[in-house]
């Protein structure tokens, strides 16, 4: 029976051209902004200049912090928060993909955090000490993928003491005050990253759909709605990046896929994300590409434990019919279709396609151990439906070979 | 192309038994609460006593205001806000159906409003002066229907100077701080009101679905998800009011149907609601019963202007096939199915079933005029798709005879 709490106070300003409102928006929260960006694509595209112009016109001073890497590192976050302190910034703007927005959230919290920011991050066996304050956060996504623009989570890689652990934090103070979402900014995203984003969107939704509790018919429909929309519009955005209508629909789906509306009350878990995080922490592969490899393999493993739910996916998403099939066969047929879709838009679906060299059995065990270092339940398993032992994670990865 | 702003900061606490948290919740916002209720059903059910016990245990003083009528009147709101001022209440709790929650919102705003609260309400030809402050509002719905618990709207009937105009206000300060939603409280709702609530839920969603802009595929899926869920669970809640699972699913659907998640970006209008409001203002019939009469008639009228959208409804909601039919026939078949559904759960679908006596052609014209007194566009029409002239409203009502 559903029992839950929901709260998402982020104000969303959505639509082509909305970047022009950035200065007016930020001015309501601060007068000196730390503008956080990634490797410079926003400079090439001209979006950075337009953002700065809008901020200056509204009387907001800008301190630039550039160079947030994909799979952003805690050391980078700490450097940026020190800059924000030194410059007395009173608002943080994250303009970029999920990495930049996630980093910006943790920067905004680190500025006001007492102690080591590492302590706010989830690690197995150590309760996180959540941030209780943060500078106001404004997000400006340039990629349709993570949904970070309108949620309170951030994925960060701890990179000190020889460790490289991709983990996360979720806290109410990390909700952006405003998300300024301008689909025009995604039009320069290359084909492969557009496709990885599509896979990320779908995987955000499948996690709750397959790992959640029973008895959430409305959330099921919402999740299916997101997937069906992305199946229709994702390939259009991949094949013609300048199709603003497709970019708009995909970006809207990316927000909804992880702003809580779909997962609410399902009490789901994120095993596919957790396993993928280990891969992208170790090899710096794009998160969405890693998901495209892990998700179908995980689905084939998990379908044995809950075939009827995967059969529902097969029927409602791919219109497959149940006639003359047992439930598990129908379920597996749906997963095949999903994998076919991922391949059709150019996603890798095997570990061997990730360009990370030869993978041994021993390495699979290491990946599983790393994953469990981030999160495990009382029985030492990765939460999910089913919860996964080390050997299960290895089996899933083996299925992705 | 979608372009919109979305903001809904209400914290939702959902689940059977959550009434027990009321005191702890309210205590975060105030120490002396105006507890607004309706005609006393919450006293009969024991919910009132449990709420008061929870509030007292948390150290919150309670001032009772009872007697908010169905289709709540501005004069009642004003009386309650005077009581709140006199007693120096610092928080307002609305515990009841939509009428009570709507009244509570406007009470909370009226306490801090400078001037006549009537001025915050929408009337044709007079721009509303929206409230900019309000006491903190906490909602505790006892009926699954209006969705008022998690949105910023309120429907109020102006009843002075011989006028009786059912109108509304929408303002950011009217978002409840917290909605404490306990489906157990709905288990004493009688069959007919449960059914009216089901119709209200569906109609909230059909308004945006049929009156919104083109090109909102994700919102379409969400709307269809709400309707499909209610078609499945609504009849169970009607036939066995003590089925907590059914009550829970229907209540969850009622929140989502009007908290903005489904309508966002559709730029829809509410012609069915506007026409119904005239009927319930004049005859004090239950809002949901009035909607069950107006909505199918409106649909048959509007389908001629946008048959493909109504055909989509027929296919996706009722699984009807398009083969061998023209689009309009398919559309009409879907509407017939919808009306059948309403009848199957015990809703009236004709004006003659509302117990309001004989209705003449002249009266239909009066209803249309009253409706247009509340809202009209620059051309004097009721907004919607299509927008409606007086004669159109009359034709719709005639179709509901």
Tab-separated table of N, CA and C in Angstrom, chain A residues 72-136:
chain	number	residue	atom	x	y	z
A	72	UNK	N	31.772	14.087	-12.369
A	72	UNK	CA	32.500	15.133	-11.646
A	72	UNK	C	33.080	14.644	-10.319
A	73	UNK	N	34.267	15.170	-10.023
A	73	UNK	CA	35.006	14.701	-8.855
A	73	UNK	C	34.841	15.639	-7.668
A	74	UNK	N	34.902	15.042	-6.502
A	74	UNK	CA	34.762	15.827	-5.281
A	74	UNK	C	35.857	16.887	-5.190
A	75	UNK	N	37.047	16.554	-5.654
A	75	UNK	CA	38.143	17.538	-5.572
A	75	UNK	C	37.805	18.781	-6.403
A	76	UNK	N	37.140	18.582	-7.523
A	76	UNK	CA	36.717	19.722	-8.353
A	76	UNK	C	35.664	20.554	-7.621
A	77	UNK	N	34.720	19.858	-7.019
A	77	UNK	CA	33.668	20.527	-6.251
A	77	UNK	C	34.279	21.375	-5.146
A	78	UNK	N	35.256	20.820	-4.454
A	78	UNK	CA	35.875	21.540	-3.343
A	78	UNK	C	36.615	22.787	-3.853
A	79	UNK	N	37.319	22.643	-4.972
A	79	UNK	CA	38.008	23.803	-5.546
A	79	UNK	C	37.016	24.915	-5.897
A	80	UNK	N	35.908	24.502	-6.498
A	80	UNK	CA	34.899	25.495	-6.893
A	80	UNK	C	34.265	26.156	-5.680
A	81	UNK	N	34.024	25.383	-4.646
A	81	UNK	CA	33.379	25.979	-3.466
A	81	UNK	C	34.349	26.943	-2.785
A	82	UNK	N	35.642	26.655	-2.870
A	82	UNK	CA	36.616	27.592	-2.294
A	82	UNK	C	36.633	28.907	-3.080
A	83	UNK	N	36.500	28.779	-4.393
A	83	UNK	CA	36.415	29.992	-5.218
A	83	UNK	C	35.167	30.798	-4.853
A	84	UNK	N	34.058	30.090	-4.686
A	84	UNK	CA	32.797	30.769	-4.334
A	84	UNK	C	32.918	31.491	-3.004
A	85	UNK	N	33.583	30.854	-2.051
A	85	UNK	CA	33.786	31.499	-0.746
A	85	UNK	C	34.677	32.723	-0.895
A	86	UNK	N	35.802	32.549	-1.586
A	86	UNK	CA	36.771	33.631	-1.739
A	86	UNK	C	36.118	34.848	-2.418
A	87	UNK	N	35.279	34.551	-3.400
A	87	UNK	CA	34.655	35.629	-4.167
A	87	UNK	C	33.336	36.102	-3.554
A	88	UNK	N	32.960	35.475	-2.446
A	88	UNK	CA	31.697	35.822	-1.767
A	88	UNK	C	30.488	35.738	-2.710
A	89	UNK	N	30.450	34.671	-3.495
A	89	UNK	CA	29.281	34.457	-4.358
A	89	UNK	C	28.074	34.127	-3.485
A	90	UNK	N	26.900	34.585	-3.914
A	90	UNK	CA	25.695	34.307	-3.121
A	90	UNK	C	24.665	33.483	-3.890
A	91	UNK	N	25.064	32.977	-5.047
A	91	UNK	CA	24.167	32.106	-5.817
A	91	UNK	C	25.053	31.283	-6.759
A	92	UNK	N	24.626	30.044	-7.054
A	92	UNK	CA	25.417	29.169	-7.922
A	92	UNK	C	24.567	28.783	-9.129
A	93	UNK	N	25.127	28.971	-10.318
A	93	UNK	CA	24.436	28.571	-11.548
A	93	UNK	C	25.192	27.403	-12.168
A	94	UNK	N	24.495	26.319	-12.426
A	94	UNK	CA	25.108	25.184	-13.118
A	94	UNK	C	24.587	25.152	-14.546
A	95	UNK	N	25.472	25.386	-15.486
A	95	UNK	CA	25.051	25.435	-16.886
A	95	UNK	C	25.810	24.362	-17.662
A	96	UNK	N	25.118	23.286	-17.997
A	96	UNK	CA	25.777	22.192	-18.702
A	96	UNK	C	24.948	20.926	-18.610
A	97	UNK	N	25.603	19.784	-18.681
A	97	UNK	CA	24.901	18.509	-18.558
A	97	UNK	C	24.755	18.122	-17.098
A	98	UNK	N	24.418	16.879	-16.864
A	98	UNK	CA	24.195	16.398	-15.500
A	98	UNK	C	25.410	16.592	-14.621
A	99	UNK	N	26.591	16.390	-15.156
A	99	UNK	CA	27.801	16.521	-14.344
A	99	UNK	C	27.932	17.923	-13.783
A	100	UNK	N	27.737	18.892	-14.649
A	100	UNK	CA	27.873	20.286	-14.222
A	100	UNK	C	26.786	20.653	-13.206
A	101	UNK	N	25.557	20.236	-13.483
A	101	UNK	CA	24.471	20.585	-12.555
A	101	UNK	C	24.658	19.880	-11.208
A	102	UNK	N	25.044	18.608	-11.250
A	102	UNK	CA	25.282	17.872	-10.001
A	102	UNK	C	26.396	18.537	-9.196
A	103	UNK	N	27.491	18.859	-9.886
A	103	UNK	CA	28.610	19.514	-9.196
A	103	UNK	C	28.146	20.830	-8.578
A	104	UNK	N	27.345	21.588	-9.316
A	104	UNK	CA	26.895	22.898	-8.821
A	104	UNK	C	26.096	22.771	-7.534
A	105	UNK	N	25.264	21.724	-7.481
A	105	UNK	CA	24.475	21.523	-6.259
A	105	UNK	C	25.397	21.294	-5.059
A	106	UNK	N	26.387	20.450	-5.257
A	106	UNK	CA	27.249	20.108	-4.122
A	106	UNK	C	28.190	21.267	-3.799
A	107	UNK	N	28.546	22.047	-4.805
A	107	UNK	CA	29.325	23.279	-4.556
A	107	UNK	C	28.508	24.215	-3.664
A	108	UNK	N	27.245	24.415	-4.045
A	108	UNK	CA	26.378	25.339	-3.297
A	108	UNK	C	26.217	24.895	-1.846
A	109	UNK	N	26.173	23.582	-1.638
A	109	UNK	CA	26.047	23.073	-0.270
A	109	UNK	C	27.388	23.144	0.455
A	110	UNK	N	28.483	22.874	-0.257
A	110	UNK	CA	29.803	22.835	0.384
A	110	UNK	C	30.209	24.195	0.938
A	111	UNK	N	29.782	25.253	0.254
A	111	UNK	CA	30.123	26.604	0.712
A	111	UNK	C	29.660	26.819	2.151
A	112	UNK	N	28.518	26.228	2.504
A	112	UNK	CA	27.948	26.447	3.844
A	112	UNK	C	28.059	25.213	4.745
A	113	UNK	N	28.789	24.208	4.281
A	113	UNK	CA	28.846	22.942	5.032
A	113	UNK	C	29.969	22.998	6.059
A	114	UNK	N	29.667	22.557	7.253
A	114	UNK	CA	30.727	22.500	8.264
A	114	UNK	C	31.349	21.120	8.249
A	115	UNK	N	32.629	21.062	8.006
A	115	UNK	CA	33.315	19.777	7.945
A	115	UNK	C	33.653	19.407	6.514
A	116	UNK	N	33.987	18.134	6.300
A	116	UNK	CA	34.438	17.642	4.998
A	116	UNK	C	33.225	17.302	4.122
A	117	UNK	N	33.093	17.937	2.941
A	117	UNK	CA	31.944	17.667	2.060
A	117	UNK	C	31.795	16.175	1.721
A	118	UNK	N	32.887	15.454	1.818
A	118	UNK	CA	32.829	14.005	1.582
A	118	UNK	C	31.784	13.337	2.473
A	119	UNK	N	31.586	13.908	3.675
A	119	UNK	CA	30.672	13.285	4.638
A	119	UNK	C	29.207	13.365	4.225
A	120	UNK	N	28.900	14.234	3.259
A	120	UNK	CA	27.485	14.281	2.836
A	120	UNK	C	27.161	13.190	1.811
A	121	UNK	N	28.155	12.514	1.313
A	121	UNK	CA	27.950	11.514	0.253
A	121	UNK	C	27.690	10.121	0.830
A	122	UNK	N	26.860	9.377	0.122
A	122	UNK	CA	26.499	8.026	0.561
A	122	UNK	C	27.676	7.071	0.358
A	123	UNK	N	28.039	6.359	1.404
A	123	UNK	CA	29.000	5.258	1.296
A	123	UNK	C	28.515	4.120	2.179
A	124	UNK	N	28.699	2.894	1.714
A	124	UNK	CA	28.210	1.741	2.475
A	124	UNK	C	28.839	1.749	3.862
A	125	UNK	N	27.996	1.553	4.876
A	125	UNK	CA	28.508	1.428	6.236
A	125	UNK	C	28.782	2.752	6.924
A	126	UNK	N	28.439	3.863	6.293
A	126	UNK	CA	28.713	5.163	6.908
A	126	UNK	C	27.530	6.080	6.602
A	127	UNK	N	26.779	6.417	7.629
A	127	UNK	CA	25.588	7.252	7.396
A	127	UNK	C	26.011	8.635	6.931
A	128	UNK	N	25.448	9.132	5.830
A	128	UNK	CA	25.830	10.471	5.377
A	128	UNK	C	25.316	11.544	6.335
A	129	UNK	N	26.070	12.606	6.465
A	129	UNK	CA	25.637	13.769	7.255
A	129	UNK	C	25.162	14.806	6.238
A	130	UNK	N	23.844	14.851	6.037
A	130	UNK	CA	23.281	15.642	4.933
A	130	UNK	C	23.471	17.140	5.141
A	131	UNK	N	23.665	17.862	4.042
A	131	UNK	CA	23.747	19.322	4.162
A	131	UNK	C	22.393	19.889	4.556
A	132	UNK	N	22.404	20.891	5.409
A	132	UNK	CA	21.145	21.505	5.850
A	132	UNK	C	20.961	22.908	5.293
A	133	UNK	N	22.005	23.405	4.627
A	133	UNK	CA	21.927	24.717	3.998
A	133	UNK	C	22.681	24.658	2.675
A	134	UNK	N	22.316	25.544	1.780
A	134	UNK	CA	23.058	25.657	0.522
A	134	UNK	C	22.794	27.040	-0.051
A	135	UNK	N	23.730	27.547	-0.813
A	135	UNK	CA	23.441	28.769	-1.568
A	135	UNK	C	22.323	28.448	-2.561
A	136	UNK	N	21.551	29.459	-2.965
A	136	UNK	CA	20.519	29.204	-3.981
A	136	UNK	C	21.162	28.637	-5.252
